[in-house]
CSV table of C-alpha atoms in Angstrom, one decimal:
chain,number,residue,atom,x,y,z
Q,1,UNK,CA,0.0,0.0,0.0
Q,2,UNK,CA,1.4,3.4,-1.0
Q,3,UNK,CA,0.4,6.4,1.0
Q,4,UNK,CA,1.6,10.0,1.4
Q,5,UNK,CA,1.1,11.7,4.7
Q,6,UNK,CA,1.3,15.5,4.3
Q,7,UNK,CA,1.9,18.2,6.9
Q,8,UNK,CA,2.4,16.0,9.9
Q,9,UNK,CA,4.7,16.2,13.0
Q,10,UNK,CA,6.8,13.2,13.8
Q,11,UNK,CA,9.6,12.4,16.2
Q,12,UNK,CA,13.0,12.4,14.6
Q,13,UNK,CA,15.1,10.3,17.0
Q,14,UNK,CA,18.3,10.6,15.0
Q,15,UNK,CA,18.3,14.3,15.3
Q,16,UNK,CA,16.6,14.4,18.7
Q,17,UNK,CA,13.8,16.7,17.6
Q,18,UNK,CA,10.2,17.0,16.3
Q,19,UNK,CA,10.0,17.3,12.6
Q,20,UNK,CA,7.3,18.9,10.5
Q,21,UNK,CA,7.1,17.4,7.1
Q,22,UNK,CA,5.7,14.7,4.7
Q,23,UNK,CA,6.1,11.0,5.0
Q,24,UNK,CA,5.8,8.4,2.1
Q,25,UNK,CA,5.2,4.8,2.9
Q,26,UNK,CA,5.2,2.0,0.3
Q,27,UNK,CA,5.7,-1.8,0.3
Q,28,UNK,CA,5.4,-1.9,4.1
Q,29,UNK,CA,8.3,0.5,4.7
Q,30,UNK,CA,8.9,4.2,5.2
Q,31,UNK,CA,10.2,5.1,1.8
Q,32,UNK,CA,10.8,8.9,2.0
Q,33,UNK,CA,10.8,11.7,4.5
Q,34,UNK,CA,10.5,15.4,3.5
Q,35,UNK,CA,11.5,17.8,6.2
Q,36,UNK,CA,9.9,21.2,6.2
Q,37,UNK,CA,11.0,22.4,9.6
Q,38,UNK,CA,12.7,20.9,12.7
Q,39,UNK,CA,11.7,21.9,16.2
Q,40,UNK,CA,13.3,21.5,19.6
Q,41,UNK,CA,12.1,18.3,21.2
Q,42,UNK,CA,11.2,20.1,24.4
Q,43,UNK,CA,9.2,22.9,22.8
Q,44,UNK,CA,5.5,23.2,23.5
Q,45,UNK,CA,3.5,21.1,21.0
Q,46,UNK,CA,0.7,23.6,20.7
Q,47,UNK,CA,3.3,26.3,19.8
Q,48,UNK,CA,4.8,23.9,17.2
Q,49,UNK,CA,1.4,23.2,15.7
Q,50,UNK,CA,0.7,27.0,15.5
Q,51,UNK,CA,4.0,27.6,13.8
Q,52,UNK,CA,3.4,24.7,11.4
Q,53,UNK,CA,0.0,26.2,10.6
Q,54,UNK,CA,1.5,29.5,9.6
Q,55,UNK,CA,4.1,27.7,7.4
Q,56,UNK,CA,1.5,25.8,5.4
Q,57,UNK,CA,-1.2,28.5,5.3
Q,58,UNK,CA,1.2,30.6,3.2
Q,59,UNK,CA,1.3,27.8,0.6
Q,60,UNK,CA,-2.4,27.0,0.5
Q,61,UNK,CA,-5.5,28.5,-1.2
Q,62,UNK,CA,-8.3,29.6,1.1
Q,63,UNK,CA,-10.3,26.5,0.2
Q,64,UNK,CA,-7.3,24.2,1.0
Q,65,UNK,CA,-6.6,26.1,4.2
Q,66,UNK,CA,-10.0,25.3,5.6
Q,67,UNK,CA,-9.5,21.6,4.9
Q,68,UNK,CA,-6.2,20.7,6.5
Q,69,UNK,CA,-5.3,19.5,10.0
Q,70,UNK,CA,-1.9,19.0,11.5
Q,71,UNK,CA,-1.7,15.6,13.1
Q,72,UNK,CA,1.0,13.7,15.0
Q,73,UNK,CA,2.6,10.8,13.1
Q,74,UNK,CA,4.2,8.5,15.6
Q,75,UNK,CA,5.7,5.0,15.3
Q,76,UNK,CA,3.2,2.4,16.4
Q,77,UNK,CA,3.4,2.1,20.2
Q,78,UNK,CA,5.3,-1.0,21.5
Q,79,UNK,CA,3.9,-2.5,24.7
Q,80,UNK,CA,6.9,-4.3,26.3
Q,81,UNK,CA,4.8,-5.7,29.1
Q,82,UNK,CA,1.2,-7.1,28.7
Q,83,UNK,CA,-0.5,-10.4,29.1
Q,84,UNK,CA,-1.6,-12.2,25.9
Q,85,UNK,CA,-4.8,-13.9,25.1
Q,86,UNK,CA,-5.6,-17.3,26.7
Q,87,UNK,CA,-6.6,-19.3,23.7
Q,88,UNK,CA,-6.8,-22.5,25.7
Q,89,UNK,CA,-9.5,-21.4,28.2
Q,90,UNK,CA,-11.2,-18.6,26.2
Q,91,UNK,CA,-11.1,-19.9,22.7
Q,92,UNK,CA,-9.3,-18.9,19.5
Q,93,UNK,CA,-10.2,-15.3,19.2
Q,94,UNK,CA,-8.5,-12.0,20.1
Q,95,UNK,CA,-9.6,-9.6,22.9
Q,96,UNK,CA,-6.7,-7.7,24.5
Q,97,UNK,CA,-4.7,-7.3,21.3
Q,98,UNK,CA,-7.8,-5.6,19.8
Q,99,UNK,CA,-7.8,-3.2,22.7
Q,100,UNK,CA,-4.2,-2.6,22.1
Q,101,UNK,CA,-4.7,-1.8,18.5
Q,102,UNK,CA,-7.3,0.8,19.3
Q,103,UNK,CA,-4.9,2.7,21.5
Q,104,UNK,CA,-2.2,2.7,18.8
Q,105,UNK,CA,-0.2,-0.3,19.8
Q,106,UNK,CA,1.3,-2.2,16.9
Q,107,UNK,CA,3.6,-4.6,18.8
Q,108,UNK,CA,2.8,-6.5,22.1
Q,109,UNK,CA,5.1,-8.5,24.3
Q,110,UNK,CA,3.3,-11.2,26.3
Q,111,UNK,CA,4.2,-14.0,28.6
Q,112,UNK,CA,4.9,-11.7,31.6
Q,113,UNK,CA,5.2,-12.1,35.3
Q,114,UNK,CA,6.1,-15.8,34.9
Q,115,UNK,CA,2.6,-16.4,33.6
Q,116,UNK,CA,2.3,-17.8,30.1
Q,117,UNK,CA,-1.2,-18.7,29.0
Q,118,UNK,CA,-0.1,-21.3,26.6
Q,119,UNK,CA,3.2,-22.7,25.2
Q,120,UNK,CA,5.2,-20.6,22.7
Q,121,UNK,CA,4.5,-23.2,19.9
Q,122,UNK,CA,0.7,-23.3,20.7
Q,123,UNK,CA,0.5,-19.5,20.7
Q,124,UNK,CA,2.3,-19.2,17.4
Q,125,UNK,CA,0.2,-22.0,15.9
Q,126,UNK,CA,-3.1,-20.3,17.0
Q,127,UNK,CA,-2.0,-16.9,15.5
Q,128,UNK,CA,-1.1,-18.6,12.2
Q,129,UNK,CA,-4.4,-20.5,12.2
Q,130,UNK,CA,-6.3,-17.3,12.6
Q,131,UNK,CA,-4.5,-15.8,9.7
Q,132,UNK,CA,-2.6,-13.2,11.8
Q,133,UNK,CA,-3.3,-11.0,14.8
Q,134,UNK,CA,-4.5,-7.4,15.4
Q,135,UNK,CA,-1.0,-6.5,16.5
Q,136,UNK,CA,2.5,-8.0,16.1
Q,137,UNK,CA,3.4,-10.3,19.0
Q,138,UNK,CA,6.4,-11.5,20.9
Q,139,UNK,CA,6.4,-13.8,23.9
Q,140,UNK,CA,8.5,-14.4,27.0
Q,141,UNK,CA,8.7,-17.9,28.4
Q,142,UNK,CA,7.1,-17.8,31.8
Q,143,UNK,CA,9.0,-19.5,34.6
Q,144,UNK,CA,6.2,-19.7,37.2
Q,145,UNK,CA,3.9,-21.4,34.9
Q,146,UNK,CA,6.4,-24.2,34.3
Q,147,UNK,CA,7.1,-24.4,38.0
Q,148,UNK,CA,3.4,-24.9,38.8
Q,149,UNK,CA,3.1,-27.5,36.1
Q,150,UNK,CA,5.8,-29.6,37.8
Q,151,UNK,CA,3.9,-29.5,41.0
Q,152,UNK,CA,6.3,-27.2,42.9
Q,153,UNK,CA,4.3,-25.3,45.6
Q,154,UNK,CA,4.2,-21.5,45.9
Q,155,UNK,CA,6.5,-21.5,48.9
Q,156,UNK,CA,8.6,-24.6,47.9
Q,157,UNK,CA,12.0,-25.0,46.3
Q,158,UNK,CA,12.5,-27.3,43.3
Q,159,UNK,CA,14.5,-30.5,43.7
Q,160,UNK,CA,17.7,-30.8,41.7
Q,161,UNK,CA,15.9,-32.8,39.0
Q,162,UNK,CA,13.0,-30.4,38.9
Q,163,UNK,CA,15.4,-27.5,38.5
Q,164,UNK,CA,17.1,-29.3,35.6
Q,165,UNK,CA,13.8,-29.9,34.0
Q,166,UNK,CA,12.8,-26.2,34.4
Q,167,UNK,CA,16.1,-25.1,32.8
Q,168,UNK,CA,15.5,-27.6,29.9
Q,169,UNK,CA,12.0,-26.2,29.2
Q,170,UNK,CA,13.2,-22.6,29.4
Q,171,UNK,CA,16.1,-23.2,27.0
Q,172,UNK,CA,13.8,-25.0,24.6
Q,173,UNK,CA,11.5,-22.0,24.3
Q,174,UNK,CA,14.3,-19.5,24.1
Q,175,UNK,CA,15.8,-21.6,21.2
Q,176,UNK,CA,12.3,-21.6,19.6
Q,177,UNK,CA,12.3,-17.8,19.5
Q,178,UNK,CA,11.0,-16.5,22.9
Q,179,UNK,CA,12.1,-13.0,23.6
Q,180,UNK,CA,13.3,-13.8,27.1
Q,181,UNK,CA,12.3,-15.2,30.5
Q,182,UNK,CA,9.8,-13.8,32.9
Q,183,UNK,CA,9.5,-14.3,36.6
Q,184,UNK,CA,6.7,-13.5,39.0
Q,185,UNK,CA,8.6,-13.6,42.3
Q,186,UNK,CA,5.8,-12.4,44.5
Q,187,UNK,CA,3.4,-15.1,43.1
Q,188,UNK,CA,5.8,-17.9,44.1
Q,189,UNK,CA,7.8,-16.7,47.2
Q,190,UNK,CA,9.7,-20.0,47.2
Q,191,UNK,CA,11.7,-18.8,44.2
Q,192,UNK,CA,15.0,-17.7,45.6
Q,193,UNK,CA,17.4,-15.2,44.2
Q,194,UNK,CA,19.9,-18.0,43.6
Q,195,UNK,CA,17.3,-20.0,41.7
Q,196,UNK,CA,16.6,-17.1,39.4
Q,197,UNK,CA,20.3,-16.4,38.7
Q,198,UNK,CA,20.9,-20.1,38.1
Q,199,UNK,CA,18.1,-20.5,35.6
Q,200,UNK,CA,19.0,-17.3,33.7
Q,201,UNK,CA,22.7,-18.3,33.4
Q,202,UNK,CA,21.6,-21.7,32.0
Q,203,UNK,CA,20.8,-19.8,28.8
Q,204,UNK,CA,23.9,-19.5,26.7
Q,205,UNK,CA,22.9,-16.5,24.6
Q,206,UNK,CA,23.2,-13.0,26.1
Q,207,UNK,CA,20.7,-11.7,23.6
Q,208,UNK,CA,17.6,-12.1,25.8
Q,209,UNK,CA,15.6,-10.0,28.2
Q,210,UNK,CA,14.8,-11.1,31.7
Q,211,UNK,CA,11.7,-9.5,33.2
Q,212,UNK,CA,10.6,-9.9,36.8
Q,213,UNK,CA,7.6,-9.0,38.9
Q,214,UNK,CA,9.2,-8.0,42.2
Q,215,UNK,CA,9.2,-10.1,45.4
Q,216,UNK,CA,7.2,-7.6,47.6
Q,217,UNK,CA,5.6,-4.1,47.2
Q,218,UNK,CA,5.0,-1.4,49.7
Q,219,UNK,CA,7.3,-1.6,52.7
Q,220,UNK,CA,9.2,-4.4,50.9
Q,221,UNK,CA,9.7,-2.4,47.7
Q,222,UNK,CA,13.3,-1.2,48.4
Q,223,UNK,CA,14.6,-4.7,49.2
Q,224,UNK,CA,12.8,-6.0,46.1
Q,225,UNK,CA,14.6,-3.4,43.9
Q,226,UNK,CA,17.9,-4.2,45.5
Q,227,UNK,CA,17.3,-7.9,44.8
Q,228,UNK,CA,16.6,-7.2,41.1
Q,229,UNK,CA,19.7,-5.0,40.8
Q,230,UNK,CA,21.7,-7.9,42.4
Q,231,UNK,CA,20.3,-10.3,39.8
Q,232,UNK,CA,21.4,-7.9,37.0
Q,233,UNK,CA,24.9,-7.9,38.5
Q,234,UNK,CA,25.1,-11.7,38.2
Q,235,UNK,CA,23.8,-12.4,34.7
Q,236,UNK,CA,26.5,-10.8,32.5
Q,237,UNK,CA,25.3,-8.9,29.5
Q,238,UNK,CA,21.7,-10.1,29.6
Q,239,UNK,CA,19.2,-7.4,30.0
Q,240,UNK,CA,17.1,-7.2,33.2
Q,241,UNK,CA,13.7,-5.5,33.1
Q,242,UNK,CA,12.0,-4.4,36.4
Q,243,UNK,CA,8.3,-4.9,35.6
Q,244,UNK,CA,5.6,-2.4,36.4
Q,245,UNK,CA,7.6,-0.3,38.9
Q,246,UNK,CA,4.5,1.7,39.7
Q,247,UNK,CA,2.8,-1.2,41.5
Q,248,UNK,CA,5.9,-2.1,43.4
Q,249,UNK,CA,7.0,1.3,44.7
Q,250,UNK,CA,4.2,3.9,44.4
Q,251,UNK,CA,3.2,3.4,48.0
Q,252,UNK,CA,5.8,5.7,49.5
Q,253,UNK,CA,9.0,4.3,48.1
Q,254,UNK,CA,9.2,5.6,44.5
Q,255,UNK,CA,11.8,8.4,45.1
Q,256,UNK,CA,14.3,6.0,46.7
Q,257,UNK,CA,13.5,3.3,44.1
Q,258,UNK,CA,14.2,5.6,41.2
Q,259,UNK,CA,17.4,6.7,42.8
Q,260,UNK,CA,18.6,3.1,43.2
Q,261,UNK,CA,17.7,2.2,39.6
Q,262,UNK,CA,19.1,5.3,38.0
Q,263,UNK,CA,22.4,4.9,39.9
Q,264,UNK,CA,22.5,1.1,39.1
Q,265,UNK,CA,21.9,1.9,35.4
Q,266,UNK,CA,25.0,4.0,35.3
Q,267,UNK,CA,27.1,0.9,36.0
Q,268,UNK,CA,24.7,-1.6,34.4
Q,269,UNK,CA,23.0,-0.1,31.3
Q,270,UNK,CA,21.4,-3.4,30.6
Q,271,UNK,CA,19.0,-2.7,33.5
Q,272,UNK,CA,15.8,-0.8,33.0
Q,273,UNK,CA,12.1,-0.7,34.0
Q,274,UNK,CA,8.6,-0.2,32.7
Q,275,UNK,CA,5.6,1.4,34.4
Q,276,UNK,CA,2.0,2.3,33.8
Q,277,UNK,CA,-0.1,5.5,34.4
Q,278,UNK,CA,-2.7,4.3,36.9
Q,279,UNK,CA,-2.9,4.4,40.7
Q,280,UNK,CA,-4.4,0.9,41.0
Q,281,UNK,CA,-3.0,-2.5,40.1
Q,282,UNK,CA,-4.8,-5.6,39.0
Q,283,UNK,CA,-4.2,-9.3,39.5
Q,284,UNK,CA,-6.1,-12.5,40.3
Q,285,UNK,CA,-7.8,-12.2,43.8
Q,286,UNK,CA,-6.6,-15.8,44.7
Q,287,UNK,CA,-3.0,-14.9,44.2
Q,288,UNK,CA,-0.3,-14.6,46.9
Q,289,UNK,CA,-0.5,-10.8,46.4
Q,290,UNK,CA,-3.7,-10.8,48.5
Q,291,UNK,CA,-2.3,-13.0,51.2
Q,292,UNK,CA,-2.7,-12.3,54.9
Q,293,UNK,CA,-1.2,-8.9,55.9
Q,294,UNK,CA,-1.5,-7.2,52.5
Q,295,UNK,CA,-3.9,-4.5,53.8
Q,296,UNK,CA,-1.7,-3.7,56.7
Q,297,UNK,CA,1.3,-3.3,54.3
Q,298,UNK,CA,-0.6,-1.0,52.0
Q,299,UNK,CA,-2.4,0.9,54.7
Q,300,UNK,CA,-5.7,0.2,52.9
Q,301,UNK,CA,-8.8,-1.9,53.5
Q,302,UNK,CA,-11.2,-4.3,51.8
Q,303,UNK,CA,-13.2,-1.4,50.4
Q,304,UNK,CA,-10.2,-0.4,48.3
Q,305,UNK,CA,-10.6,-3.6,46.2
Q,306,UNK,CA,-12.9,-3.5,43.1
Q,307,UNK,CA,-14.0,-6.8,41.5
Q,308,UNK,CA,-14.3,-7.2,37.8
Q,309,UNK,CA,-16.5,-10.2,37.1
Q,310,UNK,CA,-19.8,-11.8,38.1
Q,311,UNK,CA,-21.3,-12.3,40.6
Q,312,UNK,CA,-19.6,-9.1,41.9
Q,313,UNK,CA,-18.7,-7.1,38.8
Q,314,UNK,CA,-18.0,-3.5,39.7
Q,315,UNK,CA,-18.5,-4.2,43.4
Q,316,UNK,CA,-16.1,-3.1,46.0
Q,317,UNK,CA,-15.2,-5.7,48.6
Q,318,UNK,CA,-16.0,-6.1,52.2
Q,319,UNK,CA,-14.3,-8.8,54.4
Q,320,UNK,CA,-17.0,-11.4,53.5
Q,321,UNK,CA,-17.0,-10.8,49.7
Q,322,UNK,CA,-13.2,-10.7,49.7
Q,323,UNK,CA,-12.8,-14.0,51.4
Q,324,UNK,CA,-15.6,-15.6,49.3
Q,325,UNK,CA,-13.9,-14.6,46.1
Q,326,UNK,CA,-10.5,-15.7,47.3
Q,327,UNK,CA,-12.0,-19.2,47.9
Q,328,UNK,CA,-14.6,-19.5,45.2
Q,329,UNK,CA,-13.4,-17.3,42.3
Q,330,UNK,CA,-9.6,-17.3,42.7
Q,331,UNK,CA,-9.0,-16.4,39.0
Q,332,UNK,CA,-11.2,-13.3,39.1
Q,333,UNK,CA,-9.3,-10.2,38.4
Q,334,UNK,CA,-9.4,-7.6,41.3
Q,335,UNK,CA,-8.3,-4.0,41.1
Q,336,UNK,CA,-6.5,-2.6,44.1
Q,337,UNK,CA,-6.5,1.2,44.7
Q,338,UNK,CA,-3.4,1.3,46.8
Q,339,UNK,CA,-0.9,3.5,44.9
Q,340,UNK,CA,-0.1,7.3,45.2
Q,341,UNK,CA,-0.8,9.4,42.1
Q,342,UNK,CA,2.3,11.6,42.4
Q,343,UNK,CA,4.6,8.6,42.6
Q,344,UNK,CA,2.9,7.2,39.5
Q,345,UNK,CA,3.8,10.4,37.7
Q,346,UNK,CA,7.4,10.3,39.0
Q,347,UNK,CA,7.9,6.9,37.5
Q,348,UNK,CA,6.4,7.8,34.1
Q,349,UNK,CA,8.5,11.0,33.7
Q,350,UNK,CA,11.8,9.7,35.1
Q,351,UNK,CA,14.7,10.0,32.7
Q,352,UNK,CA,15.0,6.2,32.4
Q,353,UNK,CA,12.2,3.7,32.0
Q,354,UNK,CA,9.5,2.9,29.5
Q,355,UNK,CA,5.7,2.9,29.4
Q,356,UNK,CA,4.0,-0.4,29.4
Q,357,UNK,CA,0.3,-1.4,30.1
Q,358,UNK,CA,0.6,-4.6,32.2
Q,359,UNK,CA,-2.7,-5.1,30.6
Q,360,UNK,CA,-4.5,-8.3,31.6
Q,361,UNK,CA,-8.0,-9.4,30.6
Q,362,UNK,CA,-10.1,-12.3,31.8
Q,363,UNK,CA,-13.1,-13.2,29.7
Q,364,UNK,CA,-13.3,-9.6,28.5
Q,365,UNK,CA,-13.0,-8.1,32.0
Q,366,UNK,CA,-10.2,-6.3,33.7
Q,367,UNK,CA,-8.4,-3.0,34.3
Q,368,UNK,CA,-8.6,0.0,32.0
Q,369,UNK,CA,-4.9,0.0,31.5
Q,370,UNK,CA,-5.4,-2.7,28.9
Q,371,UNK,CA,-7.4,-0.3,26.8
Q,372,UNK,CA,-6.1,3.2,27.6
Q,373,UNK,CA,-2.4,3.3,28.8
Q,374,UNK,CA,-0.8,5.0,25.8
Q,375,UNK,CA,-3.2,7.7,25.1
Q,376,UNK,CA,-3.5,8.3,28.8
Q,377,UNK,CA,0.2,9.1,29.1
Q,378,UNK,CA,-0.1,11.7,26.3
Q,379,UNK,CA,-3.4,13.2,27.6
Q,380,UNK,CA,-2.5,13.3,31.2
Q,381,UNK,CA,1.3,13.8,31.6
Q,382,UNK,CA,2.1,15.6,28.3
Q,383,UNK,CA,-1.0,17.8,27.4
Q,384,UNK,CA,-2.5,18.4,30.9
Q,385,UNK,CA,0.3,18.2,33.5
Q,386,UNK,CA,3.2,19.3,31.2
Q,387,UNK,CA,5.4,17.0,33.2
Q,388,UNK,CA,7.0,15.3,30.2
Q,389,UNK,CA,7.4,16.4,26.6
Q,390,UNK,CA,5.6,14.7,23.8
Q,391,UNK,CA,8.9,13.7,22.3
Q,392,UNK,CA,10.1,11.9,25.4
Q,393,UNK,CA,6.7,10.3,26.0
Q,394,UNK,CA,6.7,8.8,22.5
Q,395,UNK,CA,10.3,7.8,22.9
Q,396,UNK,CA,9.3,5.7,26.0
Q,397,UNK,CA,6.6,4.1,24.1
Q,398,UNK,CA,8.4,3.3,20.8
Q,399,UNK,CA,12.1,3.4,20.2
Q,400,UNK,CA,13.2,2.6,23.8
Q,401,UNK,CA,11.3,-0.7,23.9
Q,402,UNK,CA,12.2,-1.4,20.2
Q,403,UNK,CA,15.9,-1.1,21.0
Q,404,UNK,CA,15.4,-3.1,24.1
Q,405,UNK,CA,13.9,-5.9,22.1
Q,406,UNK,CA,16.5,-5.5,19.3
Q,407,UNK,CA,13.7,-4.5,16.8
Q,408,UNK,CA,15.9,-2.3,14.6
Q,409,UNK,CA,13.2,-1.6,12.0
Q,410,UNK,CA,10.4,-0.7,14.5
Q,411,UNK,CA,9.7,2.1,16.9
Q,412,UNK,CA,11.1,4.9,14.6
Q,413,UNK,CA,10.2,7.2,11.8
Q,414,UNK,CA,13.1,6.9,9.4
Q,415,UNK,CA,13.7,5.7,5.8
Q,416,UNK,CA,13.8,1.9,5.6
Q,417,UNK,CA,11.9,1.3,8.9
Q,418,UNK,CA,8.8,-0.8,9.1
Q,419,UNK,CA,5.7,1.3,8.4
Q,420,UNK,CA,4.0,0.7,11.8
Q,421,UNK,CA,2.4,4.0,12.4
Q,422,UNK,CA,-0.3,5.7,14.5
Q,423,UNK,CA,-1.9,9.0,13.4
Q,424,UNK,CA,-3.5,11.1,16.2
Q,425,UNK,CA,-4.7,14.5,17.0
Q,426,UNK,CA,-2.6,16.0,19.8
Q,427,UNK,CA,-5.4,18.2,21.2
Q,428,UNK,CA,-7.9,15.3,21.2
Q,429,UNK,CA,-6.1,12.1,22.1
Q,430,UNK,CA,-7.3,10.7,25.4
Q,431,UNK,CA,-8.1,7.4,27.1
Q,432,UNK,CA,-11.7,6.4,27.2
Q,433,UNK,CA,-11.7,3.2,29.3
Q,434,UNK,CA,-12.8,3.5,33.0
Q,435,UNK,CA,-12.6,1.1,35.9
Q,436,UNK,CA,-16.4,0.4,35.4
Q,437,UNK,CA,-16.3,0.1,31.6
Q,438,UNK,CA,-13.1,-0.9,29.9
Q,439,UNK,CA,-14.7,-1.0,26.5
Q,440,UNK,CA,-14.9,2.7,26.0
Q,441,UNK,CA,-12.4,3.3,23.2
Q,442,UNK,CA,-9.7,6.0,23.2
Q,443,UNK,CA,-10.4,9.4,21.4
Q,444,UNK,CA,-8.3,11.3,18.9
Q,445,UNK,CA,-6.6,8.3,17.2
Q,446,UNK,CA,-7.5,8.4,13.6
Q,447,UNK,CA,-5.5,5.7,11.9
Q,448,UNK,CA,-3.2,2.8,12.7
Q,449,UNK,CA,-1.0,1.1,10.1
Q,450,UNK,CA,0.9,-2.2,10.4
Q,451,UNK,CA,3.6,-2.9,7.8
Q,452,UNK,CA,2.1,-0.1,5.7
Q,453,UNK,CA,-1.4,-1.5,5.6
Q,454,UNK,CA,-4.4,0.2,7.3
Q,455,UNK,CA,-5.4,-1.7,10.4
Q,456,UNK,CA,-7.7,0.7,12.2
Q,457,UNK,CA,-9.5,3.8,11.2
Q,458,UNK,CA,-11.5,6.0,13.7
Q,459,UNK,CA,-11.8,3.1,16.2
Q,460,UNK,CA,-13.1,0.7,13.5
Q,461,UNK,CA,-11.1,-2.3,12.6
Q,462,UNK,CA,-10.1,-2.2,8.9
Q,463,UNK,CA,-7.9,-5.3,8.9
Q,464,UNK,CA,-7.5,-7.3,12.1
Q,465,UNK,CA,-5.0,-9.8,10.8
Q,466,UNK,CA,-2.0,-7.7,9.9
Q,467,UNK,CA,0.0,-8.6,13.0
Q,468,UNK,CA,2.5,-11.5,13.0
Q,469,UNK,CA,4.3,-13.4,15.6
Q,470,UNK,CA,8.0,-12.3,15.7
Q,471,UNK,CA,10.7,-14.6,16.8
Q,472,UNK,CA,13.6,-13.2,18.9
Q,473,UNK,CA,16.2,-11.7,16.7
């Protein structure tokens, strides 16, 4: 598909600026860039739009002047941490990746927090059988899932033979193209630091990412951050990703956590983190996260927990409902309002780090982050709070995760790059999903392209099978 985008503003990561110009895509690639004017990456976007308007108004007739709009042309967003569809329990159809597409995401990385809903081979096979996916996909191999399958208890250590089997299974999926290994330490507290390091170092290649959901949040956040930094120190050149820092440290420990991470990254640039822009987390109510003592640790109560599925959909807990759901509906997703808003912002706008949704959906229900993370960052922190520039926000959602994943043709607007593109109106882009209704689509996103083909237009799916599974490169 050949298409010419005129009079748009796009991030120019090579020159570290915002460029006003024209973009030609053809045969799935960005073929040509025509620069009209470059602007400082930190300059106010509304000022840039006004200046661009003056530039082109001088070139247009009155009729043409009334029919143009200056939009942002961004690389398709890359969600480096989300939870993929569960084809085995929910059937062979797409749910969360459709939500991702509507918010401008063109590449998703699933298999996070040690949880892998199906094997790598099964996931690839299902995508191929469906003729493609709404977005591109990569997958981590989930350590906890394999641990559970071997019958190892949440608080237990594996035997020597079990550990060898775990290493074997991890290496098989890495060799088959998994992007890396994920751990959910909090979900299985029996996983020791030594076990994690041992498993990671059983993989010969350094060209993988290791992602981990921390051991403990709240009062235990700092020790958790220190543990993950210690892991990075002991795994050579492999990259370590601290998952969803917001839900670990935004309970009073964010400033110290960021200081620890920023300092460690000076010595270990392979280290980094991702975070999402909401002050509530979500996970299964039957998990170890909600074990005894959690409310005391958070300084919160049962009433701060919102349930997402029948028979208690959109109901806040009391002690009786909480205990009933823990016992009868352990897989129900619960939303915990336990984080501090300012600390969420501090993590998003920090010099290091990336934006990721941690989106998870169970039978169509869940947290609005699965449907609104990326437009929310632009709406809230760029346009309204002015706490981060549009350039840096897009950088955290595109080229940073692309480089992290060694996706050299994605996450950038440059000649020869893949034409994965999202077109949006800076003044209108906003998240729509709420905690009560996650199906409200974002606003202000006009078009999404994958490999140069139109995938979405004005929230309507145009082609839902353009995404492919991408093996680790």
